[in-house]
Amino acid sequence: MKFGKMKSHRRNRLLLVLLAIAGTGTAVGLVLMALNKNINLFYAPAEIVAGNAPVGETIRAGGMVVNGSVKRGKDLDVSFVISDLKSSEVTVRYSGILPDLFREGQGVIARGVLRDDGVFVADEVLAKHDEKYMPPEVADVLADAHKDKPQAGKTL
Amino acid sequence: MWNWFHRLGSPRTFFEISGRLLPWFQAGSVLLLVVGAVWGLAFAPPDYQQGNSARIMYVHVPSSILAQSSYMMMAVAGAVHLIWRIKLADVALQCAAPIGASLTFLALVTGSIWGRPTWGTWWEWDARMTSTLVLLFLFLGIIALRSAMEGREGAGRATAVLAVVGVVNLPIIKYSVDWWNSLHQTSSFSFTEKPAMPAEMWLPLLVMVIAYYLFFFTAWMMRMRAEILVRERRTEWVKQLVSA
């Protein structure tokens, strides 16, 4: 596009269009920055451990289900630990049907209330899945290759 | 180059060129849609976690890509209309909106159907889903604004401004999964890294994406040709064409 050759009124209109986009972009950007906390769908374990999540209010907590942490109680009671794969861990209690994709080593998002003692009592558990796809045979081969390691994805 | 630009901007030239291209786009989109759908739904392997329900991505991913991409093309048409006052760009904008709205709707519906068995919910006010819903409202707003305003000139310019300004939503959709915690997973594809799925999965997906592009261009051209005939109905060449 030869900018210099454009007629002046067209160049003005082009600048006006660019200005409109830049202006709206700035406005929307500022709004999103102001609303940043509300747009995040869930609190990470680190935020909950650090005491940045409100206690006694309905919130969402998200993390990876720690391997070997799922304990079934009577009926549909279940408890498990979610972590950020670093140091922060939060115990979640739930009574109900878990989604099909719920498994150890996978990401979950739980909606519920954080108690004073740091236990998260969930009334809904959603399963996250990562962006990796592979055929079952490949996953089996990978699992055989390093049996001691979890086969599931690591991203949350 | 400007000469060519303005010549293509003439409705009559566009009508003639698109008439020659249309059969190829039609044939190509039907062929690739059939090949991609059969490949993806019947022959591609299931996912190790999600099983067969992951196959809905062969519809969900291309419709989501086209929803955003069609908005971008429509906004470019809007900018061209605002800057150069080319009437054909106005036709392009008007005709792209309903197709884009349908594709966005399809992306939302297939995402919802996919979300229920995998995540455990039909809908969540997640950044990716909410921004895609905003995209649908932008498309619907453009359609509504055009039909609400009298006078083609004013309506054309108003919708063009709305379309251009709405472009701000596109990077939000794209980066929503990176900027915020969300239920939707991050992208499986990027220009810098290998795809996060094997070729036997991304190849049919690629076929479907190309098929959707061809389908979009087919539908867009057909709508534009019909709109041109309506708008130019008093010109000699349309009268001759119709009477012939």
mmCIF file of C-alpha atoms in Angstrom:
data_model
loop_
_atom_site.group_PDB
_atom_site.id
_atom_site.type_symbol
_atom_site.label_atom_id
_atom_site.label_comp_id
_atom_site.label_asym_id
_atom_site.label_seq_id
_atom_site.Cartn_x
_atom_site.Cartn_y
_atom_site.Cartn_z
ATOM 1 C CA MET A 1 0.000 0.000 0.000
ATOM 2 C CA LYS A 2 1.546 3.289 -1.081
ATOM 3 C CA PHE A 3 0.733 5.537 1.812
ATOM 4 C CA GLY A 4 2.260 8.675 0.314
ATOM 5 C CA LYS A 5 0.201 8.500 -2.825
ATOM 6 C CA MET A 6 -3.143 8.377 -1.035
ATOM 7 C CA LYS A 7 -5.429 11.349 -1.411
ATOM 8 C CA SER A 8 -5.415 13.484 1.705
ATOM 9 C CA HIS A 9 -9.070 12.947 2.634
ATOM 10 C CA ARG A 10 -8.580 9.187 2.363
ATOM 11 C CA ARG A 11 -5.479 9.368 4.492
ATOM 12 C CA ASN A 12 -7.446 11.284 7.100
ATOM 13 C CA ARG A 13 -10.180 8.663 7.085
ATOM 14 C CA LEU A 14 -7.578 5.909 7.423
ATOM 15 C CA LEU A 15 -6.063 7.690 10.422
ATOM 16 C CA LEU A 16 -9.535 8.126 11.886
ATOM 17 C CA VAL A 17 -10.234 4.388 11.537
ATOM 18 C CA LEU A 18 -6.897 3.531 13.181
ATOM 19 C CA LEU A 19 -7.574 6.048 15.922
ATOM 20 C CA ALA A 20 -11.009 4.537 16.576
ATOM 21 C CA ILE A 21 -9.485 1.064 16.940
ATOM 22 C CA ALA A 22 -6.680 2.348 19.178
ATOM 23 C CA GLY A 23 -9.136 4.305 21.327
ATOM 24 C CA THR A 24 -11.545 1.414 21.779
ATOM 25 C CA GLY A 25 -8.616 -0.909 22.374
ATOM 26 C CA THR A 26 -7.266 1.286 25.143
ATOM 27 C CA ALA A 27 -10.675 1.661 26.768
ATOM 28 C CA VAL A 28 -11.411 -2.070 26.662
ATOM 29 C CA GLY A 29 -7.876 -2.840 27.835
ATOM 30 C CA LEU A 30 -8.265 -0.604 30.882
ATOM 31 C CA VAL A 31 -11.637 -2.136 31.743
ATOM 32 C CA LEU A 32 -10.194 -5.639 31.480
ATOM 33 C CA MET A 33 -7.243 -4.697 33.671
ATOM 34 C CA ALA A 34 -9.605 -3.249 36.260
ATOM 35 C CA LEU A 35 -11.740 -6.395 36.169
ATOM 36 C CA ASN A 36 -8.769 -8.745 36.050
ATOM 37 C CA LYS A 37 -9.663 -10.575 39.271
ATOM 38 C CA ASN A 38 -13.250 -11.132 38.234
ATOM 39 C CA ILE A 39 -12.330 -12.537 34.858
ATOM 40 C CA ASN A 40 -10.151 -15.245 36.373
ATOM 41 C CA LEU A 41 -12.453 -18.225 36.625
ATOM 42 C CA PHE A 42 -10.807 -19.738 39.699
ATOM 43 C CA TYR A 43 -8.315 -19.242 42.493
ATOM 44 C CA ALA A 44 -5.060 -21.172 42.203
ATOM 45 C CA PRO A 45 -3.905 -23.236 45.224
ATOM 46 C CA ALA A 46 -1.091 -20.744 45.904
ATOM 47 C CA GLU A 47 -3.606 -17.892 46.280
ATOM 48 C CA ILE A 48 -5.749 -19.949 48.673
ATOM 49 C CA VAL A 49 -2.781 -21.016 50.806
ATOM 50 C CA ALA A 50 -1.541 -17.413 50.898
ATOM 51 C CA GLY A 51 -4.950 -16.337 52.233
ATOM 52 C CA ASN A 52 -5.883 -14.272 49.184
ATOM 53 C CA ALA A 53 -9.145 -16.139 48.621
ATOM 54 C CA PRO A 54 -12.227 -15.115 50.638
ATOM 55 C CA VAL A 55 -13.336 -17.527 53.369
ATOM 56 C CA GLY A 56 -17.007 -18.460 53.636
ATOM 57 C CA GLU A 57 -17.986 -17.184 50.174
ATOM 58 C CA THR A 58 -18.748 -19.230 47.110
ATOM 59 C CA ILE A 59 -15.623 -19.254 44.959
ATOM 60 C CA ARG A 60 -13.891 -21.564 42.514
ATOM 61 C CA ALA A 61 -10.608 -23.302 43.142
ATOM 62 C CA GLY A 62 -8.570 -24.933 40.400
ATOM 63 C CA GLY A 63 -5.534 -27.196 40.382
ATOM 64 C CA MET A 64 -4.157 -30.598 39.523
ATOM 65 C CA VAL A 65 -5.457 -33.589 41.487
ATOM 66 C CA VAL A 66 -2.454 -34.965 43.376
ATOM 67 C CA ASN A 67 -1.635 -38.595 42.575
ATOM 68 C CA GLY A 68 -2.820 -40.946 45.300
ATOM 69 C CA SER A 69 -4.789 -38.261 47.137
ATOM 70 C CA VAL A 70 -8.303 -39.352 46.133
ATOM 71 C CA LYS A 71 -10.087 -40.976 49.084
ATOM 72 C CA ARG A 72 -13.640 -42.302 48.789
ATOM 73 C CA GLY A 73 -15.884 -42.149 51.819
ATOM 74 C CA LYS A 74 -19.367 -43.582 52.230
ATOM 75 C CA ASP A 75 -21.881 -43.039 49.430
ATOM 76 C CA LEU A 76 -20.577 -40.409 47.040
ATOM 77 C CA ASP A 77 -18.296 -38.659 49.508
ATOM 78 C CA VAL A 78 -14.849 -38.057 48.154
ATOM 79 C CA SER A 79 -11.874 -35.991 49.176
ATOM 80 C CA PHE A 80 -8.781 -35.133 47.207
ATOM 81 C CA VAL A 81 -5.911 -32.682 47.203
ATOM 82 C CA ILE A 82 -5.367 -30.132 44.443
ATOM 83 C CA SER A 83 -1.968 -28.596 43.904
ATOM 84 C CA ASP A 84 -0.189 -26.224 41.562
ATOM 85 C CA LEU A 85 2.572 -28.808 41.103
ATOM 86 C CA LYS A 86 4.869 -26.591 43.133
ATOM 87 C CA SER A 87 4.364 -26.312 46.874
ATOM 88 C CA SER A 88 0.785 -25.206 47.490
ATOM 89 C CA GLU A 89 -1.864 -27.825 48.207
ATOM 90 C CA VAL A 90 -5.531 -27.535 49.132
ATOM 91 C CA THR A 91 -7.773 -30.361 50.370
ATOM 92 C CA VAL A 92 -11.167 -30.521 48.642
ATOM 93 C CA ARG A 93 -14.237 -32.361 49.954
ATOM 94 C CA TYR A 94 -17.100 -33.171 47.673
ATOM 95 C CA SER A 95 -20.214 -35.307 47.665
ATOM 96 C CA GLY A 96 -21.684 -36.056 44.270
ATOM 97 C CA ILE A 97 -21.003 -37.408 40.834
ATOM 98 C CA LEU A 98 -17.589 -36.582 39.425
ATOM 99 C CA PRO A 99 -17.190 -35.861 35.686
ATOM 100 C CA ASP A 100 -15.849 -38.688 33.485
ATOM 101 C CA LEU A 101 -12.547 -36.935 32.970
ATOM 102 C CA PHE A 102 -11.893 -36.601 36.698
ATOM 103 C CA ARG A 103 -8.724 -38.523 37.466
ATOM 104 C CA GLU A 104 -5.531 -38.167 39.408
ATOM 105 C CA GLY A 105 -2.954 -36.016 37.677
ATOM 106 C CA GLN A 106 -5.584 -34.048 35.720
ATOM 107 C CA GLY A 107 -6.785 -30.501 36.287
ATOM 108 C CA VAL A 108 -10.099 -29.778 38.014
ATOM 109 C CA ILE A 109 -12.094 -26.696 38.911
ATOM 110 C CA ALA A 110 -14.221 -26.956 42.045
ATOM 111 C CA ARG A 111 -16.954 -24.507 43.046
ATOM 112 C CA GLY A 112 -17.644 -24.225 46.738
ATOM 113 C CA VAL A 113 -16.750 -22.580 50.012
ATOM 114 C CA LEU A 114 -13.357 -22.311 51.682
ATOM 115 C CA ARG A 115 -13.595 -23.097 55.398
ATOM 116 C CA ASP A 116 -11.593 -21.504 58.206
ATOM 117 C CA ASP A 117 -9.433 -24.607 58.548
ATOM 118 C CA GLY A 118 -8.337 -24.356 54.891
ATOM 119 C CA VAL A 119 -10.508 -27.222 53.619
ATOM 120 C CA PHE A 120 -12.452 -26.449 50.465
ATOM 121 C CA VAL A 121 -16.001 -27.857 50.507
ATOM 122 C CA ALA A 122 -17.155 -28.176 46.914
ATOM 123 C CA ASP A 123 -20.682 -28.461 45.575
ATOM 124 C CA GLU A 124 -19.594 -28.828 41.948
ATOM 125 C CA VAL A 125 -16.463 -30.287 40.399
ATOM 126 C CA LEU A 126 -15.562 -29.696 36.738
ATOM 127 C CA ALA A 127 -12.760 -31.459 34.900
ATOM 128 C CA LYS A 128 -10.278 -29.485 32.880
ATOM 129 C CA HIS A 129 -8.386 -31.102 30.085
ATOM 130 C CA ASP A 130 -5.144 -29.954 28.584
ATOM 131 C CA GLU A 131 -4.418 -29.074 24.973
ATOM 132 C CA LYS A 132 -2.727 -32.403 24.219
ATOM 133 C CA TYR A 133 -4.484 -35.075 22.211
ATOM 134 C CA MET A 134 -3.185 -38.539 21.379
ATOM 135 C CA PRO A 135 -4.472 -41.949 20.393
ATOM 136 C CA PRO A 136 -4.907 -44.457 23.255
ATOM 137 C CA GLU A 137 -2.205 -46.775 21.844
ATOM 138 C CA VAL A 138 0.350 -43.982 21.924
ATOM 139 C CA ALA A 139 -0.607 -43.144 25.492
ATOM 140 C CA ASP A 140 -0.163 -46.838 26.436
ATOM 141 C CA VAL A 141 3.277 -46.921 24.856
ATOM 142 C CA LEU A 142 4.250 -43.751 26.681
ATOM 143 C CA ALA A 143 2.920 -45.141 29.959
ATOM 144 C CA ASP A 144 4.939 -48.340 29.512
ATOM 145 C CA ALA A 145 8.054 -46.381 28.670
ATOM 146 C CA HIS A 146 8.081 -44.577 31.997
ATOM 147 C CA LYS A 147 5.847 -46.468 34.353
ATOM 148 C CA ASP A 148 6.896 -44.581 37.430
ATOM 149 C CA LYS A 149 5.835 -41.223 36.043
ATOM 150 C CA PRO A 150 2.258 -39.984 35.647
ATOM 151 C CA GLN A 151 1.139 -40.113 32.037
ATOM 152 C CA ALA A 152 -1.230 -37.220 32.163
ATOM 153 C CA GLY A 153 -0.479 -33.712 30.933
ATOM 154 C CA LYS A 154 1.200 -31.195 33.135
ATOM 155 C CA THR A 155 -0.402 -27.949 32.084
ATOM 156 C CA LEU A 156 -3.278 -26.368 33.872
ATOM 157 C CA MET B 1 -2.129 -1.543 -8.409
ATOM 158 C CA TRP B 2 -4.680 1.101 -7.443
ATOM 159 C CA ASN B 3 -6.180 0.743 -10.862
ATOM 160 C CA TRP B 4 -6.741 -2.970 -10.325
ATOM 161 C CA PHE B 5 -8.091 -2.288 -6.842
ATOM 162 C CA HIS B 6 -10.723 0.081 -8.187
ATOM 163 C CA ARG B 7 -11.589 -2.156 -11.118
ATOM 164 C CA LEU B 8 -12.281 -5.078 -8.796
ATOM 165 C CA GLY B 9 -14.315 -2.662 -6.727
ATOM 166 C CA SER B 10 -16.776 -2.331 -9.573
ATOM 167 C CA PRO B 11 -19.787 -4.566 -8.860
ATOM 168 C CA ARG B 12 -19.956 -5.677 -12.466
ATOM 169 C CA THR B 13 -16.323 -6.846 -12.588
ATOM 170 C CA PHE B 14 -16.750 -8.641 -9.281
ATOM 171 C CA PHE B 15 -19.904 -10.319 -10.574
ATOM 172 C CA GLU B 16 -18.079 -11.600 -13.654
ATOM 173 C CA ILE B 17 -14.940 -12.797 -11.842
ATOM 174 C CA SER B 18 -16.867 -14.407 -8.983
ATOM 175 C CA GLY B 19 -19.105 -16.166 -11.498
ATOM 176 C CA ARG B 20 -16.044 -17.892 -12.918
ATOM 177 C CA LEU B 21 -14.563 -18.739 -9.494
ATOM 178 C CA LEU B 22 -17.746 -19.913 -7.821
ATOM 179 C CA PRO B 23 -17.981 -23.453 -9.293
ATOM 180 C CA TRP B 24 -14.421 -24.204 -8.143
ATOM 181 C CA PHE B 25 -15.103 -23.011 -4.623
ATOM 182 C CA GLN B 26 -18.369 -24.944 -4.486
ATOM 183 C CA ALA B 27 -16.786 -28.169 -5.684
ATOM 184 C CA GLY B 28 -13.756 -27.709 -3.438
ATOM 185 C CA SER B 29 -15.766 -27.054 -0.300
ATOM 186 C CA VAL B 30 -18.111 -30.009 -0.833
ATOM 187 C CA LEU B 31 -15.188 -32.334 -1.589
ATOM 188 C CA LEU B 32 -13.081 -31.265 1.391
ATOM 189 C CA LEU B 33 -16.054 -31.195 3.776
ATOM 190 C CA VAL B 34 -16.876 -34.812 2.901
ATOM 191 C CA VAL B 35 -13.237 -35.966 3.025
ATOM 192 C CA GLY B 36 -12.505 -34.116 6.286
ATOM 193 C CA ALA B 37 -15.715 -35.169 8.027
ATOM 194 C CA VAL B 38 -15.389 -38.863 7.134
ATOM 195 C CA TRP B 39 -11.680 -38.850 7.991
ATOM 196 C CA GLY B 40 -12.129 -37.051 11.280
ATOM 197 C CA LEU B 41 -15.323 -38.731 12.470
ATOM 198 C CA ALA B 42 -14.636 -42.277 11.308
ATOM 199 C CA PHE B 43 -10.924 -42.881 10.744
ATOM 200 C CA ALA B 44 -8.951 -40.550 12.998
ATOM 201 C CA PRO B 45 -8.008 -42.163 16.333
ATOM 202 C CA PRO B 46 -9.984 -41.376 19.517
ATOM 203 C CA ASP B 47 -8.287 -39.398 22.275
ATOM 204 C CA TYR B 48 -6.628 -41.289 25.141
ATOM 205 C CA GLN B 49 -8.523 -39.236 27.753
ATOM 206 C CA GLN B 50 -11.748 -38.175 26.106
ATOM 207 C CA GLY B 51 -12.334 -41.136 23.803
ATOM 208 C CA ASN B 52 -14.658 -40.494 20.893
ATOM 209 C CA SER B 53 -16.113 -37.263 22.257
ATOM 210 C CA ALA B 54 -12.914 -35.455 21.184
ATOM 211 C CA ARG B 55 -14.039 -35.966 17.576
ATOM 212 C CA ILE B 56 -16.363 -33.002 17.876
ATOM 213 C CA MET B 57 -13.234 -30.875 17.485
ATOM 214 C CA TYR B 58 -13.378 -31.585 13.741
ATOM 215 C CA VAL B 59 -16.458 -29.341 13.716
ATOM 216 C CA HIS B 60 -15.795 -27.112 16.712
ATOM 217 C CA VAL B 61 -12.267 -25.974 15.837
ATOM 218 C CA PRO B 62 -12.892 -24.984 12.195
ATOM 219 C CA SER B 63 -16.130 -23.172 13.050
ATOM 220 C CA SER B 64 -14.377 -21.249 15.840
ATOM 221 C CA ILE B 65 -11.466 -20.338 13.554
ATOM 222 C CA LEU B 66 -13.839 -19.198 10.814
ATOM 223 C CA ALA B 67 -16.009 -17.269 13.266
ATOM 224 C CA GLN B 68 -13.031 -15.084 14.165
ATOM 225 C CA SER B 69 -11.494 -15.048 10.730
ATOM 226 C CA SER B 70 -14.770 -14.073 9.044
ATOM 227 C CA TYR B 71 -15.128 -11.215 11.521
ATOM 228 C CA MET B 72 -11.648 -10.006 10.583
ATOM 229 C CA MET B 73 -12.460 -10.112 6.864
ATOM 230 C CA MET B 74 -15.749 -8.331 7.480
ATOM 231 C CA ALA B 75 -13.988 -5.613 9.494
ATOM 232 C CA VAL B 76 -11.410 -5.141 6.732
ATOM 233 C CA ALA B 77 -14.293 -4.693 4.291
ATOM 234 C CA GLY B 78 -15.746 -2.139 6.707
ATOM 235 C CA ALA B 79 -12.448 -0.218 6.844
ATOM 236 C CA VAL B 80 -12.151 -0.248 3.041
ATOM 237 C CA HIS B 81 -15.680 1.076 2.820
ATOM 238 C CA LEU B 82 -14.985 3.849 5.321
ATOM 239 C CA ILE B 83 -11.708 4.950 3.752
ATOM 240 C CA TRP B 84 -12.249 4.479 0.015
ATOM 241 C CA ARG B 85 -16.060 4.571 -0.072
ATOM 242 C CA ILE B 86 -16.119 1.493 -2.295
ATOM 243 C CA LYS B 87 -19.698 0.269 -2.524
ATOM 244 C CA LEU B 88 -18.638 -3.331 -3.081
ATOM 245 C CA ALA B 89 -16.968 -3.342 0.354
ATOM 246 C CA ASP B 90 -20.336 -2.426 1.860
ATOM 247 C CA VAL B 91 -21.926 -5.345 0.030
ATOM 248 C CA ALA B 92 -19.145 -7.601 1.357
ATOM 249 C CA LEU B 93 -19.701 -6.450 4.933
ATOM 250 C CA GLN B 94 -23.455 -6.862 4.771
ATOM 251 C CA CYS B 95 -23.194 -10.355 3.263
ATOM 252 C CA ALA B 96 -20.500 -11.641 5.632
ATOM 253 C CA ALA B 97 -22.374 -10.830 8.841
ATOM 254 C CA PRO B 98 -25.077 -13.543 8.753
ATOM 255 C CA ILE B 99 -22.559 -16.233 7.749
ATOM 256 C CA GLY B 100 -20.188 -15.164 10.524
ATOM 257 C CA ALA B 101 -23.028 -15.128 13.036
ATOM 258 C CA SER B 102 -24.019 -18.674 12.046
ATOM 259 C CA LEU B 103 -20.441 -19.928 12.361
ATOM 260 C CA THR B 104 -20.053 -18.289 15.785
ATOM 261 C CA PHE B 105 -23.330 -19.859 16.879
ATOM 262 C CA LEU B 106 -22.100 -23.241 15.643
ATOM 263 C CA ALA B 107 -18.828 -22.788 17.549
ATOM 264 C CA LEU B 108 -20.718 -21.992 20.770
ATOM 265 C CA VAL B 109 -23.182 -24.871 20.386
ATOM 266 C CA THR B 110 -20.550 -27.494 19.537
ATOM 267 C CA GLY B 111 -18.379 -26.191 22.378
ATOM 268 C CA SER B 112 -21.286 -26.566 24.761
ATOM 269 C CA ILE B 113 -21.997 -30.108 23.563
ATOM 270 C CA TRP B 114 -18.306 -30.933 23.972
ATOM 271 C CA GLY B 115 -18.140 -29.298 27.390
ATOM 272 C CA ARG B 116 -20.925 -31.365 28.932
ATOM 273 C CA PRO B 117 -19.241 -34.826 28.742
ATOM 274 C CA THR B 118 -15.649 -33.606 29.219
ATOM 275 C CA TRP B 119 -15.802 -30.715 31.694
ATOM 276 C CA GLY B 120 -19.152 -31.595 33.237
ATOM 277 C CA THR B 121 -20.952 -28.372 32.304
ATOM 278 C CA TRP B 122 -22.812 -26.932 29.330
ATOM 279 C CA TRP B 123 -21.727 -23.393 30.017
ATOM 280 C CA GLU B 124 -19.397 -21.529 32.304
ATOM 281 C CA TRP B 125 -18.691 -17.769 32.365
ATOM 282 C CA ASP B 126 -15.167 -18.464 31.324
ATOM 283 C CA ALA B 127 -13.156 -15.754 29.495
ATOM 284 C CA ARG B 128 -12.950 -17.731 26.227
ATOM 285 C CA MET B 129 -16.659 -18.537 26.150
ATOM 286 C CA THR B 130 -17.794 -15.089 27.225
ATOM 287 C CA SER B 131 -15.643 -13.314 24.630
ATOM 288 C CA THR B 132 -16.949 -15.656 21.924
ATOM 289 C CA LEU B 133 -20.494 -14.839 23.020
ATOM 290 C CA VAL B 134 -19.581 -11.156 22.655
ATOM 291 C CA LEU B 135 -18.435 -11.961 19.098
ATOM 292 C CA LEU B 136 -21.878 -13.419 18.353
ATOM 293 C CA PHE B 137 -23.522 -10.271 19.727
ATOM 294 C CA LEU B 138 -21.244 -8.120 17.564
ATOM 295 C CA PHE B 139 -22.363 -10.015 14.461
ATOM 296 C CA LEU B 140 -26.016 -9.777 15.515
ATOM 297 C CA GLY B 141 -25.571 -6.096 16.367
ATOM 298 C CA ILE B 142 -24.222 -5.398 12.886
ATOM 299 C CA ILE B 143 -27.166 -7.190 11.281
ATOM 300 C CA ALA B 144 -29.639 -5.373 13.541
ATOM 301 C CA LEU B 145 -28.032 -1.955 13.059
ATOM 302 C CA ARG B 146 -28.222 -2.291 9.298
ATOM 303 C CA SER B 147 -31.889 -3.180 9.305
ATOM 304 C CA ALA B 148 -32.743 -0.535 11.895
ATOM 305 C CA MET B 149 -31.276 2.393 9.965
ATOM 306 C CA GLU B 150 -32.890 3.983 6.963
ATOM 307 C CA GLY B 151 -30.832 4.958 3.970
ATOM 308 C CA ARG B 152 -28.136 2.694 2.621
ATOM 309 C CA GLU B 153 -25.330 5.262 2.898
ATOM 310 C CA GLY B 154 -25.734 5.989 6.582
ATOM 311 C CA ALA B 155 -26.504 2.397 7.534
ATOM 312 C CA GLY B 156 -23.440 1.215 5.635
ATOM 313 C CA ARG B 157 -21.126 3.634 7.403
ATOM 314 C CA ALA B 158 -22.588 2.974 10.842
ATOM 315 C CA THR B 159 -22.219 -0.804 10.492
ATOM 316 C CA ALA B 160 -18.693 -0.336 9.125
ATOM 317 C CA VAL B 161 -17.698 1.676 12.207
ATOM 318 C CA LEU B 162 -19.185 -0.959 14.518
ATOM 319 C CA ALA B 163 -17.438 -3.766 12.627
ATOM 320 C CA VAL B 164 -14.067 -1.979 12.700
ATOM 321 C CA VAL B 165 -14.240 -1.088 16.382
ATOM 322 C CA GLY B 166 -15.311 -4.640 17.296
ATOM 323 C CA VAL B 167 -11.960 -5.963 16.056
ATOM 324 C CA VAL B 168 -10.699 -5.254 19.581
ATOM 325 C CA ASN B 169 -12.543 -8.400 20.684
ATOM 326 C CA LEU B 170 -10.464 -10.716 18.474
ATOM 327 C CA PRO B 171 -7.173 -10.599 20.425
ATOM 328 C CA ILE B 172 -9.231 -10.971 23.615
ATOM 329 C CA ILE B 173 -10.707 -14.232 22.317
ATOM 330 C CA LYS B 174 -7.312 -15.438 21.142
ATOM 331 C CA TYR B 175 -5.412 -14.692 24.355
ATOM 332 C CA SER B 176 -8.253 -15.209 26.861
ATOM 333 C CA VAL B 177 -6.889 -18.647 27.775
ATOM 334 C CA ASP B 178 -3.388 -17.249 28.368
ATOM 335 C CA TRP B 179 -4.246 -14.021 30.187
ATOM 336 C CA TRP B 180 -6.707 -15.464 32.684
ATOM 337 C CA ASN B 181 -7.422 -18.716 34.523
ATOM 338 C CA SER B 182 -10.022 -20.419 32.401
ATOM 339 C CA LEU B 183 -11.830 -23.701 31.983
ATOM 340 C CA HIS B 184 -11.023 -23.816 28.271
ATOM 341 C CA GLN B 185 -7.616 -25.312 27.562
ATOM 342 C CA THR B 186 -4.870 -23.353 25.831
ATOM 343 C CA SER B 187 -4.297 -23.633 22.101
ATOM 344 C CA SER B 188 -2.966 -26.906 20.676
ATOM 345 C CA PHE B 189 -1.352 -25.069 17.775
ATOM 346 C CA SER B 190 1.155 -22.291 17.436
ATOM 347 C CA PHE B 191 3.529 -21.086 14.766
ATOM 348 C CA THR B 192 6.593 -21.794 16.842
ATOM 349 C CA GLU B 193 5.920 -25.231 18.293
ATOM 350 C CA LYS B 194 4.894 -28.647 17.091
ATOM 351 C CA PRO B 195 1.131 -29.335 17.298
ATOM 352 C CA ALA B 196 0.069 -30.965 20.566
ATOM 353 C CA MET B 197 -1.502 -33.847 18.668
ATOM 354 C CA PRO B 198 -0.236 -36.419 16.144
ATOM 355 C CA ALA B 199 -0.516 -35.947 12.383
ATOM 356 C CA GLU B 200 -3.342 -38.503 12.149
ATOM 357 C CA MET B 201 -5.413 -36.024 14.154
ATOM 358 C CA TRP B 202 -4.271 -32.646 12.890
ATOM 359 C CA LEU B 203 -4.323 -33.605 9.207
ATOM 360 C CA PRO B 204 -8.098 -34.201 9.082
ATOM 361 C CA LEU B 205 -8.488 -31.095 11.214
ATOM 362 C CA LEU B 206 -6.487 -29.088 8.679
ATOM 363 C CA VAL B 207 -8.652 -30.476 5.858
ATOM 364 C CA MET B 208 -11.749 -29.367 7.761
ATOM 365 C CA VAL B 209 -10.350 -25.875 8.361
ATOM 366 C CA ILE B 210 -9.595 -25.442 4.641
ATOM 367 C CA ALA B 211 -13.041 -26.847 3.808
ATOM 368 C CA TYR B 212 -14.669 -24.306 6.118
ATOM 369 C CA TYR B 213 -12.698 -21.486 4.507
ATOM 370 C CA LEU B 214 -13.824 -22.610 1.041
ATOM 371 C CA PHE B 215 -17.392 -22.950 2.278
ATOM 372 C CA PHE B 216 -17.277 -19.471 3.779
ATOM 373 C CA PHE B 217 -15.980 -17.948 0.542
ATOM 374 C CA THR B 218 -18.615 -19.859 -1.446
ATOM 375 C CA ALA B 219 -21.462 -18.647 0.737
ATOM 376 C CA TRP B 220 -20.024 -15.123 0.845
ATOM 377 C CA MET B 221 -19.713 -14.867 -2.930
ATOM 378 C CA MET B 222 -23.201 -16.263 -3.515
ATOM 379 C CA ARG B 223 -24.763 -13.781 -1.114
ATOM 380 C CA MET B 224 -22.759 -10.896 -2.564
ATOM 381 C CA ARG B 225 -23.781 -11.773 -6.124
ATOM 382 C CA ALA B 226 -27.442 -11.811 -5.149
ATOM 383 C CA GLU B 227 -27.066 -8.495 -3.289
ATOM 384 C CA ILE B 228 -25.277 -6.893 -6.245
ATOM 385 C CA LEU B 229 -28.133 -7.853 -8.556
ATOM 386 C CA VAL B 230 -30.610 -6.246 -6.170
ATOM 387 C CA ARG B 231 -28.603 -3.059 -5.705
ATOM 388 C CA GLU B 232 -27.729 -2.686 -9.405
ATOM 389 C CA ARG B 233 -31.125 -3.703 -10.722
ATOM 390 C CA ARG B 234 -31.591 -0.389 -12.542
ATOM 391 C CA THR B 235 -28.309 -0.606 -14.476
ATOM 392 C CA GLU B 236 -28.143 -1.710 -18.079
ATOM 393 C CA TRP B 237 -25.878 -4.697 -17.504
ATOM 394 C CA VAL B 238 -28.166 -6.250 -14.916
ATOM 395 C CA LYS B 239 -31.228 -5.677 -17.113
ATOM 396 C CA GLN B 240 -29.459 -7.365 -20.001
ATOM 397 C CA LEU B 241 -28.295 -10.219 -17.774
ATOM 398 C CA VAL B 242 -31.786 -10.828 -16.443
ATOM 399 C CA SER B 243 -33.534 -10.621 -19.796
ATOM 400 C CA ALA B 244 -30.968 -12.846 -21.508
#
